[in-house]
XYZ file of C-alpha atoms in Angstrom:
475
model
C 138.321 50.221 126.341
C 134.854 48.936 127.346
C 134.912 51.461 130.222
C 135.641 54.348 127.948
C 132.947 53.506 125.460
C 130.342 52.863 128.234
C 131.037 56.167 129.967
C 130.791 58.128 126.740
C 127.329 56.717 126.270
C 126.375 57.537 129.830
C 127.428 61.063 129.504
C 124.675 61.782 126.870
C 122.132 60.914 129.549
C 123.862 62.806 132.298
C 121.799 65.593 133.784
C 124.641 67.150 135.695
C 125.901 69.987 133.624
C 129.283 69.852 135.343
C 129.936 66.336 133.929
C 129.024 67.573 130.382
C 131.092 70.632 130.700
C 134.032 68.544 131.940
C 133.673 66.246 128.942
C 133.581 69.195 126.513
C 136.737 70.590 128.200
C 138.390 67.160 127.990
C 137.828 67.128 124.089
C 139.311 70.552 123.803
C 142.325 69.701 126.001
C 143.028 66.528 123.971
C 142.995 68.471 120.720
C 145.547 70.971 122.128
C 147.796 68.126 123.329
C 147.590 66.600 119.792
C 148.583 69.972 118.326
C 151.429 70.457 120.681
C 152.876 66.937 120.373
C 153.185 67.454 116.551
C 155.051 70.665 116.820
C 158.451 70.590 115.214
C 161.345 71.201 117.693
C 162.703 74.112 115.646
C 159.375 75.869 115.965
C 159.554 75.838 119.817
C 160.870 79.168 121.024
C 161.224 78.103 124.737
C 161.466 74.397 125.212
C 161.205 74.552 129.076
C 157.950 76.641 128.780
C 156.630 74.330 126.130
C 157.301 71.270 128.172
C 155.738 72.716 131.270
C 152.641 73.715 129.251
C 152.307 70.223 127.803
C 152.691 68.699 131.269
C 149.935 70.994 132.621
C 147.537 70.036 129.817
C 148.167 66.362 130.407
C 147.602 66.906 134.185
C 144.343 68.753 133.352
C 143.353 65.863 131.060
C 143.828 63.291 133.816
C 141.866 65.434 136.361
C 138.957 65.819 133.930
C 138.953 62.023 133.236
C 138.940 61.327 137.018
C 136.028 63.734 137.613
C 134.032 62.125 134.825
C 134.818 58.618 135.993
C 133.714 59.471 139.523
C 130.161 60.448 138.398
C 129.654 57.726 135.795
C 129.058 54.204 137.177
C 130.654 51.014 135.949
C 127.633 48.725 136.060
C 128.330 47.520 132.514
C 131.813 46.390 133.468
C 130.493 44.713 136.596
C 128.210 42.524 134.338
C 131.185 41.703 132.184
C 133.210 40.677 135.185
C 130.538 38.434 136.395
C 130.915 36.227 133.374
C 132.581 32.916 134.168
C 134.978 31.552 131.589
C 133.862 31.135 128.007
C 130.524 29.381 128.718
C 128.512 32.582 128.405
C 130.203 33.460 125.115
C 129.620 29.970 123.822
C 125.976 30.223 124.683
C 125.563 33.509 122.754
C 127.068 32.211 119.606
C 124.798 32.474 116.585
C 123.854 29.116 115.014
C 126.374 27.527 112.655
C 129.176 29.921 113.659
C 132.528 29.797 115.331
C 134.994 32.096 117.057
C 138.662 31.764 116.020
C 140.997 33.665 118.349
C 144.684 33.854 117.429
C 147.438 34.273 119.962
C 151.221 34.978 119.483
C 153.094 33.700 122.515
C 156.511 32.731 123.847
C 156.865 29.823 126.264
C 159.584 29.019 128.741
C 161.016 25.565 129.212
C 160.862 25.021 132.949
C 163.004 21.906 132.744
C 166.028 23.982 131.756
C 168.042 26.028 134.227
C 167.854 29.136 132.054
C 164.763 31.214 131.895
C 165.088 32.301 128.334
C 161.815 32.180 126.372
C 161.542 29.900 123.464
C 160.907 31.338 120.016
C 157.515 32.888 119.503
C 154.701 30.785 118.097
C 151.126 31.207 117.113
C 148.100 29.273 118.429
C 144.395 29.564 117.858
C 141.479 28.905 120.101
C 138.341 27.664 118.359
C 134.956 28.073 120.046
C 131.802 26.638 118.720
C 128.454 26.142 120.331
C 128.443 22.308 119.822
C 131.894 21.269 121.132
C 134.350 22.239 123.902
C 136.968 24.936 123.439
C 139.786 23.774 121.187
C 143.349 24.929 121.159
C 145.487 24.392 118.060
C 149.211 25.183 117.731
C 150.064 26.756 114.322
C 153.847 26.643 114.715
C 156.754 29.176 114.290
C 155.588 32.831 114.426
C 158.508 33.985 112.479
C 157.688 31.750 109.489
C 153.965 32.841 109.457
C 154.939 36.541 109.924
C 157.344 36.237 106.942
C 154.726 34.564 104.763
C 152.144 37.195 105.724
C 154.518 40.065 104.749
C 155.536 38.329 101.477
C 151.735 37.577 100.571
C 150.612 41.279 101.216
C 153.607 42.565 99.333
C 152.872 40.415 96.291
C 149.206 41.353 96.390
C 149.998 45.146 96.487
C 152.490 44.670 93.635
C 149.797 42.814 91.629
C 152.070 39.762 91.267
C 150.676 37.310 93.796
C 152.338 33.916 93.374
C 149.738 31.167 94.136
C 152.326 29.027 95.978
C 152.971 31.873 98.472
C 149.298 32.100 99.365
C 148.997 28.227 99.532
C 151.941 28.008 101.923
C 150.382 30.674 104.153
C 147.026 28.947 103.997
C 148.639 25.645 104.937
C 150.096 27.314 108.068
C 146.947 29.041 109.267
C 143.940 27.493 107.696
C 144.670 23.830 107.218
C 145.266 22.980 110.929
C 141.809 24.288 111.870
C 139.835 23.517 108.664
C 138.061 20.501 110.170
C 136.842 22.611 113.055
C 135.493 25.491 110.943
C 134.445 23.620 107.796
C 130.865 24.403 106.766
C 130.403 27.172 109.342
C 128.451 29.959 107.839
C 129.909 32.755 109.952
C 133.328 33.085 111.488
C 134.244 35.646 114.184
C 137.888 36.420 113.970
C 140.059 37.900 116.674
C 143.523 38.367 115.172
C 146.860 38.991 117.016
C 150.167 40.583 115.821
C 150.800 40.242 112.162
C 147.470 38.513 111.579
C 145.933 41.961 112.114
C 147.094 43.045 108.598
C 145.905 39.836 106.884
C 142.338 39.635 105.742
C 141.697 35.989 106.430
C 139.079 35.744 103.715
C 141.790 35.623 101.007
C 143.286 32.330 102.399
C 142.551 29.222 100.282
C 141.212 25.797 101.010
C 140.163 23.183 98.560
C 140.729 25.536 95.694
C 138.446 28.225 97.041
C 138.961 31.435 98.945
C 137.606 31.309 102.544
C 135.394 34.273 101.714
C 133.572 32.152 99.229
C 132.609 29.636 101.899
C 131.722 31.845 104.860
C 130.918 35.318 106.179
C 133.709 36.851 108.262
C 133.478 39.447 111.102
C 136.465 40.694 113.084
C 136.164 41.365 116.902
C 138.401 43.130 119.270
C 137.685 40.480 121.800
C 135.262 37.592 122.269
C 133.470 39.702 124.787
C 132.056 41.712 121.866
C 129.572 38.789 121.381
C 128.180 39.569 124.846
C 127.269 43.178 124.070
C 123.514 43.245 123.577
C 121.935 45.046 120.737
C 120.569 47.767 123.054
C 122.551 50.471 121.253
C 120.993 53.925 121.376
C 119.003 54.690 118.220
C 116.756 57.469 119.488
C 119.569 60.000 119.152
C 120.748 58.951 115.687
C 120.834 61.488 112.956
C 120.673 61.076 109.173
C 123.473 59.280 107.344
C 126.460 61.350 106.268
C 128.448 60.659 103.084
C 131.776 62.419 102.586
C 133.360 62.033 99.133
C 135.711 63.718 96.652
C 137.098 66.402 99.078
C 138.557 69.463 97.405
C 142.125 68.846 98.508
C 143.275 72.101 97.025
C 140.870 74.314 98.842
C 142.180 77.674 99.758
C 140.933 80.700 101.592
C 139.917 83.001 98.606
C 139.301 85.895 101.014
C 142.921 85.831 102.187
C 145.000 88.294 100.128
C 147.942 88.473 102.420
C 150.042 85.979 100.415
C 151.285 84.661 103.713
C 151.678 81.053 104.527
C 149.057 79.341 106.643
C 149.406 80.072 110.388
C 148.904 76.277 111.053
C 151.757 75.417 108.652
C 153.951 73.800 111.296
C 151.399 72.207 113.620
C 151.814 68.629 112.331
C 155.038 66.760 111.651
C 155.407 63.419 109.847
C 158.170 60.863 109.844
C 158.392 61.332 106.081
C 156.923 64.289 104.081
C 153.332 63.623 102.891
C 153.100 64.411 99.129
C 149.999 66.415 97.798
C 147.026 64.046 97.371
C 145.636 63.400 93.868
C 141.905 63.765 93.420
C 140.006 60.460 93.400
C 137.372 61.169 90.799
C 135.541 57.919 91.390
C 134.718 58.894 94.979
C 132.287 61.563 93.722
C 130.331 59.020 91.705
C 130.595 56.681 94.599
C 129.303 59.229 97.046
C 126.332 60.223 94.838
C 125.378 56.561 94.251
C 125.713 55.748 97.968
C 123.594 58.822 98.710
C 120.915 57.691 96.244
C 120.688 54.413 98.175
C 120.694 55.458 101.860
C 119.741 59.137 101.641
C 121.066 61.599 104.272
C 123.639 64.398 103.809
C 126.194 64.428 100.998
C 129.329 66.445 101.602
C 131.273 66.958 98.414
C 134.264 69.181 97.388
C 134.587 72.196 99.592
C 131.969 70.937 101.916
C 133.992 67.955 103.059
C 135.396 69.946 105.955
C 137.333 68.711 109.084
C 135.427 71.037 111.416
C 132.127 69.767 110.118
C 133.155 66.224 110.747
C 134.184 67.043 114.274
C 130.773 68.424 115.144
C 128.603 65.468 113.865
C 126.334 63.725 116.305
C 125.826 59.970 115.785
C 124.770 59.633 112.135
C 123.140 56.311 111.583
C 125.788 55.656 108.836
C 129.062 57.602 108.310
C 130.709 56.933 104.891
C 134.089 58.472 104.131
C 135.551 58.152 100.582
C 138.841 59.702 100.511
C 142.665 59.071 100.796
C 143.877 57.418 103.949
C 147.613 56.962 105.108
C 149.677 55.091 107.693
C 153.250 56.068 108.568
C 155.217 53.294 110.275
C 157.201 54.134 113.416
C 160.850 54.848 112.810
C 163.836 56.582 114.491
C 162.591 60.063 113.481
C 158.983 59.474 114.364
C 158.228 57.516 117.531
C 154.887 59.191 118.369
C 151.871 57.093 119.234
C 150.287 55.160 116.350
C 147.036 57.226 116.762
C 149.045 60.247 115.461
C 150.621 58.414 112.509
C 147.510 57.337 110.630
C 144.761 59.385 109.154
C 142.540 60.308 106.315
C 142.397 63.613 104.490
C 139.688 66.151 103.738
C 139.238 69.483 101.999
C 142.267 71.693 102.038
C 144.963 69.173 102.849
C 147.144 70.120 99.934
C 146.904 73.722 100.662
C 148.075 73.016 104.250
C 151.018 70.855 102.967
C 152.014 73.740 100.766
C 151.566 76.357 103.357
C 148.770 78.228 101.658
C 145.966 79.976 103.636
C 143.015 77.862 104.550
C 139.451 78.603 105.598
C 139.126 78.214 109.384
C 136.531 75.435 108.931
C 139.106 73.364 106.914
C 141.591 73.245 109.905
C 144.492 71.309 108.342
C 142.459 68.910 106.349
C 143.957 65.900 108.148
C 142.060 63.742 110.507
C 144.250 61.478 112.635
C 143.076 58.458 114.517
C 143.768 60.407 117.734
C 141.301 63.084 116.666
C 138.743 60.330 115.680
C 138.523 59.157 119.211
C 136.698 62.303 120.195
C 134.018 62.043 117.535
C 130.445 61.527 118.720
C 129.410 58.223 117.237
C 127.889 56.592 120.283
C 124.643 55.723 118.439
C 126.113 55.156 114.914
C 125.384 51.728 113.418
C 127.981 51.710 110.694
C 131.237 53.533 109.768
C 132.693 52.837 106.367
C 136.199 54.036 105.587
C 136.388 53.820 101.759
C 140.031 54.913 101.761
C 143.537 53.342 101.486
C 145.164 51.572 104.449
C 142.641 52.651 107.002
C 142.793 49.327 108.882
C 146.371 49.620 109.667
C 148.185 50.671 112.711
C 150.971 49.402 115.053
C 150.733 45.646 115.796
C 151.272 44.841 119.405
C 150.910 41.150 120.295
C 147.837 40.664 122.518
C 146.692 44.216 122.138
C 145.215 44.399 118.709
C 145.817 47.239 116.215
C 146.282 50.774 117.384
C 144.989 52.961 114.622
C 141.571 53.512 113.169
C 140.468 50.004 114.234
C 140.898 51.007 117.862
C 139.928 54.644 117.670
C 136.595 54.139 115.988
C 135.709 51.457 118.686
C 136.450 54.189 121.270
C 133.888 56.553 119.623
C 131.165 53.866 120.309
C 130.365 53.121 116.740
C 128.835 49.688 116.376
C 130.502 48.476 113.230
C 133.412 49.513 111.050
C 134.348 48.570 107.511
C 137.803 49.465 106.398
C 140.682 48.437 104.088
C 144.080 46.764 104.847
C 145.879 47.915 101.668
C 145.462 50.392 98.689
C 142.610 49.495 96.440
C 141.965 50.669 92.856
C 139.532 53.593 92.752
C 137.153 52.066 90.280
C 136.971 48.682 91.930
C 136.339 50.364 95.313
C 133.419 52.364 93.845
C 131.879 49.209 92.374
C 132.272 47.294 95.639
C 130.755 50.142 97.764
C 127.686 50.526 95.549
C 127.194 46.722 95.589
C 127.605 46.760 99.385
C 125.044 49.376 100.081
C 122.567 47.875 97.569
C 122.899 44.552 99.495
C 122.217 46.401 102.708
C 119.197 48.023 101.218
C 117.817 44.607 100.159
C 117.805 43.524 103.836
C 121.096 41.730 104.248
C 123.104 41.990 107.444
C 126.395 43.796 107.096
C 128.671 40.772 107.067
C 126.568 39.107 104.358
C 126.349 42.415 102.342
C 130.133 42.761 102.396
C 130.760 39.181 101.459
C 128.400 39.280 98.473
C 129.887 42.670 97.330
C 133.402 41.194 97.495
C 132.453 38.157 95.492
C 130.709 40.229 92.886
C 133.989 42.198 92.379
C 136.014 38.991 92.414
C 133.939 37.701 89.469
C 134.955 40.656 87.420
C 138.431 41.258 88.904
C 139.815 37.866 90.212
C 142.992 39.299 91.811
C 142.615 39.708 95.588
C 144.036 43.206 95.323
C 140.805 44.322 93.860
C 138.384 42.854 96.481
C 140.288 41.306 99.379
C 141.401 44.328 101.329
C 138.096 45.261 103.102
C 137.223 43.709 106.459
C 134.288 44.171 108.847
C 134.895 44.761 112.499
C 132.061 44.834 115.139
C 128.531 43.634 115.192
C 126.825 42.456 112.076
C 123.187 43.274 111.821
C 120.681 44.858 109.446
C 121.052 48.632 109.331
C 118.805 49.693 106.537
């Protein structure tokens, strides 16, 4: 993943037009692959021809990637590989902070004749600048996974039982509390089911963890080694997308025919038409009044416009998001099963004609990977369930959390469950006001969450948002 991001940044400086053309062709090829993968079997006239065409596109994609890789050096990765152990990471830790890296593992008892792995467990590595690396066993993974699932379900139902959260906190937080106590900033690297748990909602000594410390999520501890030399000279003005016109139709189409892209995307379960989120228009206007830039509302919140942006300093998207879990009828890659929606999505779902610029009004995580955000400081997904994806132990979350990293965006703020519209609006206005006052991103989010908690104590209203990436001042 480091190599992919690095090469995308290098391409912007590449003088060889062939490399730039190859990259442009690669984007187009990937979009076509995405379209074909989501074609329904009954809409394929000649399966053999279809399969061969898909094979040729994937082959072309690999060829283009090899050509690009050949011309772009891996000097960044060479520097990463020269790092010995965790000493360099420890030396780069900010004062009064700690890294907590979770691991789900299965061990084998070598004393027994059988090679069957023991039941999975969780462990956590604690890295601080003032003590040696510590490893703490957290116990049975199945017990912790069950408690996480139960806790999240109770929160989403608005019926969180304090004893459930306390039991989960005792499993995860209590064993490491002495090692992280009084630390002002925690860098969290989750694994498996811990990816869907915002650790800030855990409790200790009668307080939520978010009340005691700032929290930043990382994809790996190596993120701390990335210098702050992100490109800023190519940044464009902030872009705020809010209150898309989900019912947008092509008023110039009088054919009464269904959309020609009606069957280009297939879901494991039908997506229902999306209801307008009126609060996002107010949210968008208030965020715009704080940070300036471009404001895309209603019919202007178009998918094609989004795909043609070039590294806005801040990208804020206030709309519906969704995540479809894998099942027997839908085993496609996670990046195809999560998305957010823009103008025209309801018309697409109903088979109505759409303006060309609206495309289908659905932006999947796969399509996100090809956005140009290599110089973007901050992406905020003010939408439901945008932090979710498939959990693969040791591999992080495959969804928006992975796709936006691949775009090169420096920092991402997203949610792990559905949040009430009004509370989201209040939290976002508070968040950007904090940024405007000079706070770093992690502190700005923490203060915003606590301000909402004071008005709406239930974690459902404030606990879902997490920050992934590098915390710095952006305004």
